[in-house]
mmCIF file with all atom_site columns, C-alpha atoms in Angstrom:
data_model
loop_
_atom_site.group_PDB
_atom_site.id
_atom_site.type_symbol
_atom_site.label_atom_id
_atom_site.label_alt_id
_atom_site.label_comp_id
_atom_site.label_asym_id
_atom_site.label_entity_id
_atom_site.label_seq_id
_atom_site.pdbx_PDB_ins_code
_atom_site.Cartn_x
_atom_site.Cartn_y
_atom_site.Cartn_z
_atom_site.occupancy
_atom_site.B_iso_or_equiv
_atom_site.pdbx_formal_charge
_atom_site.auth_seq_id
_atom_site.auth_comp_id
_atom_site.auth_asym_id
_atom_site.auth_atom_id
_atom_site.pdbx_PDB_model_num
ATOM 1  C CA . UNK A 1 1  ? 39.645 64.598 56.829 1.00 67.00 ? 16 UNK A CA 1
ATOM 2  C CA . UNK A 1 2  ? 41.372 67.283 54.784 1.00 74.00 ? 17 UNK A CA 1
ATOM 3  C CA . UNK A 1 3  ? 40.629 71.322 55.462 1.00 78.00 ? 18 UNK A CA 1
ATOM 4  C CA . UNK A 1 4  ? 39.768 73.101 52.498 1.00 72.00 ? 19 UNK A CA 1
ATOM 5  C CA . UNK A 1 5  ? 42.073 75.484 51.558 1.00 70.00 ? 20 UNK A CA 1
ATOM 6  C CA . UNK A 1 6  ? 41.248 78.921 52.935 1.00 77.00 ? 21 UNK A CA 1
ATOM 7  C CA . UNK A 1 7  ? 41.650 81.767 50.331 1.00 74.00 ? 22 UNK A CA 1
ATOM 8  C CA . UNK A 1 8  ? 41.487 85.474 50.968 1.00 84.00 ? 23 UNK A CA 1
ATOM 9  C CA . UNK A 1 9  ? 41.343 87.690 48.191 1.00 89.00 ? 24 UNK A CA 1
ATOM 10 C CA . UNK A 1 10 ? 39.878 91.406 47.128 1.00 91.00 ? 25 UNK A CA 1
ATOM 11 C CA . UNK A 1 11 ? 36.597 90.764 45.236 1.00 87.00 ? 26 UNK A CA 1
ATOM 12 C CA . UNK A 1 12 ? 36.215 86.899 46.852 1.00 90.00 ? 27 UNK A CA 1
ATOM 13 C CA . UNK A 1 13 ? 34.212 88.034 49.817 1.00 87.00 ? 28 UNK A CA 1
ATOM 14 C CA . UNK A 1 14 ? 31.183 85.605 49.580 1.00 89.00 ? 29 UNK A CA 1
ATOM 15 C CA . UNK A 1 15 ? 29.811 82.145 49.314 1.00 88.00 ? 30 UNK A CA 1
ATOM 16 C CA . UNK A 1 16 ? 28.691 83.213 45.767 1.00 93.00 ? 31 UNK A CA 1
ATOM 17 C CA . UNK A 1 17 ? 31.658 84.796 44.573 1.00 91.00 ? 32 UNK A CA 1
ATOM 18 C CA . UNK A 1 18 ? 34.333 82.008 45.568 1.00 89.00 ? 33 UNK A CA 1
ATOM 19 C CA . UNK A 1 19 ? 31.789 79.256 44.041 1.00 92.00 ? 34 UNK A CA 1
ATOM 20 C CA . UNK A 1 20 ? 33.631 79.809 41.216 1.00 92.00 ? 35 UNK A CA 1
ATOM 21 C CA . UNK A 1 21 ? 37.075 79.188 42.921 1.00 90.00 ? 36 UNK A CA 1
ATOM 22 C CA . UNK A 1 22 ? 35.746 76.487 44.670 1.00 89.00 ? 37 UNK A CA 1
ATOM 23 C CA . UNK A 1 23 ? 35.068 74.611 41.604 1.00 92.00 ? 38 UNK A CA 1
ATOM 24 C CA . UNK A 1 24 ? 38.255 75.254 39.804 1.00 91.00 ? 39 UNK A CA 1
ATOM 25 C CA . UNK A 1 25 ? 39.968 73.831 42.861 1.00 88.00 ? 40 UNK A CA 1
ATOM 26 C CA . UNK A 1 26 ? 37.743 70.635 42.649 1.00 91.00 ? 41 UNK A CA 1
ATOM 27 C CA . UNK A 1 27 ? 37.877 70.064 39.016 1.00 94.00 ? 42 UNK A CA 1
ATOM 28 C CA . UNK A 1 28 ? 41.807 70.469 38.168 1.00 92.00 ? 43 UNK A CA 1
ATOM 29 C CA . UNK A 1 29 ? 43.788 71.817 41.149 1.00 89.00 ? 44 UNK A CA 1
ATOM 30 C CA . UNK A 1 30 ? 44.714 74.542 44.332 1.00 87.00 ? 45 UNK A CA 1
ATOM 31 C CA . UNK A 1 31 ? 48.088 75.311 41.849 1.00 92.00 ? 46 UNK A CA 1
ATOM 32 C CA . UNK A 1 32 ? 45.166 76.319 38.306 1.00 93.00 ? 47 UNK A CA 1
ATOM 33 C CA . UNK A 1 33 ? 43.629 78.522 41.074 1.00 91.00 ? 48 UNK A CA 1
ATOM 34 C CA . UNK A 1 34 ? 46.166 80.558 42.227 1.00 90.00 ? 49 UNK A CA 1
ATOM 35 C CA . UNK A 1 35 ? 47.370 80.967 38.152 1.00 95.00 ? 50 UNK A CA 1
ATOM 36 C CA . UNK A 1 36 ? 43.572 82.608 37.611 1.00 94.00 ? 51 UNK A CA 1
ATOM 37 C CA . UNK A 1 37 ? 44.077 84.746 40.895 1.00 93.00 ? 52 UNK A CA 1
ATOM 38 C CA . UNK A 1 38 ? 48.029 86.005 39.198 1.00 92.00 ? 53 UNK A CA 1
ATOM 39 C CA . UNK A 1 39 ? 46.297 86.176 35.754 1.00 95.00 ? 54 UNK A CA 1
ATOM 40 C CA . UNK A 1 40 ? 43.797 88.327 37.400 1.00 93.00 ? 55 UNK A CA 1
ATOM 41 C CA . UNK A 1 41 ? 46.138 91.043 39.613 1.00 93.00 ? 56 UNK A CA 1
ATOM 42 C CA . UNK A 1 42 ? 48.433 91.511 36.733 1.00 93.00 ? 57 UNK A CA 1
ATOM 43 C CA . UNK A 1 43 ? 45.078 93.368 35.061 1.00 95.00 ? 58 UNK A CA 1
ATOM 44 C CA . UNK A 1 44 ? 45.282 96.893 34.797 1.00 96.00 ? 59 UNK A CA 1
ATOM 45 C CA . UNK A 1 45 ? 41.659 96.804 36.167 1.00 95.00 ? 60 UNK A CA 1
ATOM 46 C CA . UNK A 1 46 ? 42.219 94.949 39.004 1.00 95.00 ? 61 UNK A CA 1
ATOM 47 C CA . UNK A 1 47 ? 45.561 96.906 39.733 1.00 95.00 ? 62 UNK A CA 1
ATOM 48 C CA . UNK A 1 48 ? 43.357 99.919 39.964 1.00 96.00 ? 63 UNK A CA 1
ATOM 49 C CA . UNK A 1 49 ? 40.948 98.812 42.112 1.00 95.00 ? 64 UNK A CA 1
ATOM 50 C CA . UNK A 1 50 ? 43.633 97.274 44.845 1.00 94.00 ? 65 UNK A CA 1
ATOM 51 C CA . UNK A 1 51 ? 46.923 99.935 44.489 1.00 96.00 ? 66 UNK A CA 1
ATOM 52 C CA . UNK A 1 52 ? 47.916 99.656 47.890 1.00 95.00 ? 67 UNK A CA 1
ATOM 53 C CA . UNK A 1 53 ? 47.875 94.995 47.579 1.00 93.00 ? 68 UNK A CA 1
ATOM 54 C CA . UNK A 1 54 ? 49.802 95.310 44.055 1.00 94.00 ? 69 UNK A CA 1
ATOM 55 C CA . UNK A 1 55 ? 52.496 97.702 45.210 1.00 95.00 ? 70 UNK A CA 1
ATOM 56 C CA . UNK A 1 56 ? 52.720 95.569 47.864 1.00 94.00 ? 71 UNK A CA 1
ATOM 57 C CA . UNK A 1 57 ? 52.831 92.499 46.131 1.00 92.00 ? 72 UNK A CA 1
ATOM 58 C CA . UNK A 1 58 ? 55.039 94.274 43.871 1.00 92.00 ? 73 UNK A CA 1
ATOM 59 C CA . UNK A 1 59 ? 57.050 95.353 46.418 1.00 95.00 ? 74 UNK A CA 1
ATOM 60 C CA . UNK A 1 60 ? 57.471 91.709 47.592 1.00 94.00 ? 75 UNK A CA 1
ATOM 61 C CA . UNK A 1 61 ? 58.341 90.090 44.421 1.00 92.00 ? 76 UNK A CA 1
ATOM 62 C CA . UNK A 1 62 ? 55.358 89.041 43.262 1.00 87.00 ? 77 UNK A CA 1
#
């Protein structure tokens, strides 16, 4: 039996907010859902919300 992959990400807290995750993942693939997750911290918005992760991530390479 495989283990579903285990994602941890600012503003993907609950059941209800990952269901959309959770479908992406089943309907193409793990690799379209981490593209939506880059798409989405490359946002000013979501930059602003989580300074600390994207200098980090920045910091990092990413």
């Amino acid at each position: 039996m495989a283990t579903p992959p285990h994602l941890q990400w600012p503003g993907y807290v609950s059941a209800l907010q990952l269901t959309p995750l959770r479908a992406l993942v089943q309907q193409s693939s793990l690799g379209d859902v981490w593209a939506r997750l880059d798409t989405e911290r490359l946002s000013p918005k979501w930059r602003a919300a989580n300074p600390k992760l994207a200098a980090e991530l920045e910091r990092l390479g990413f």
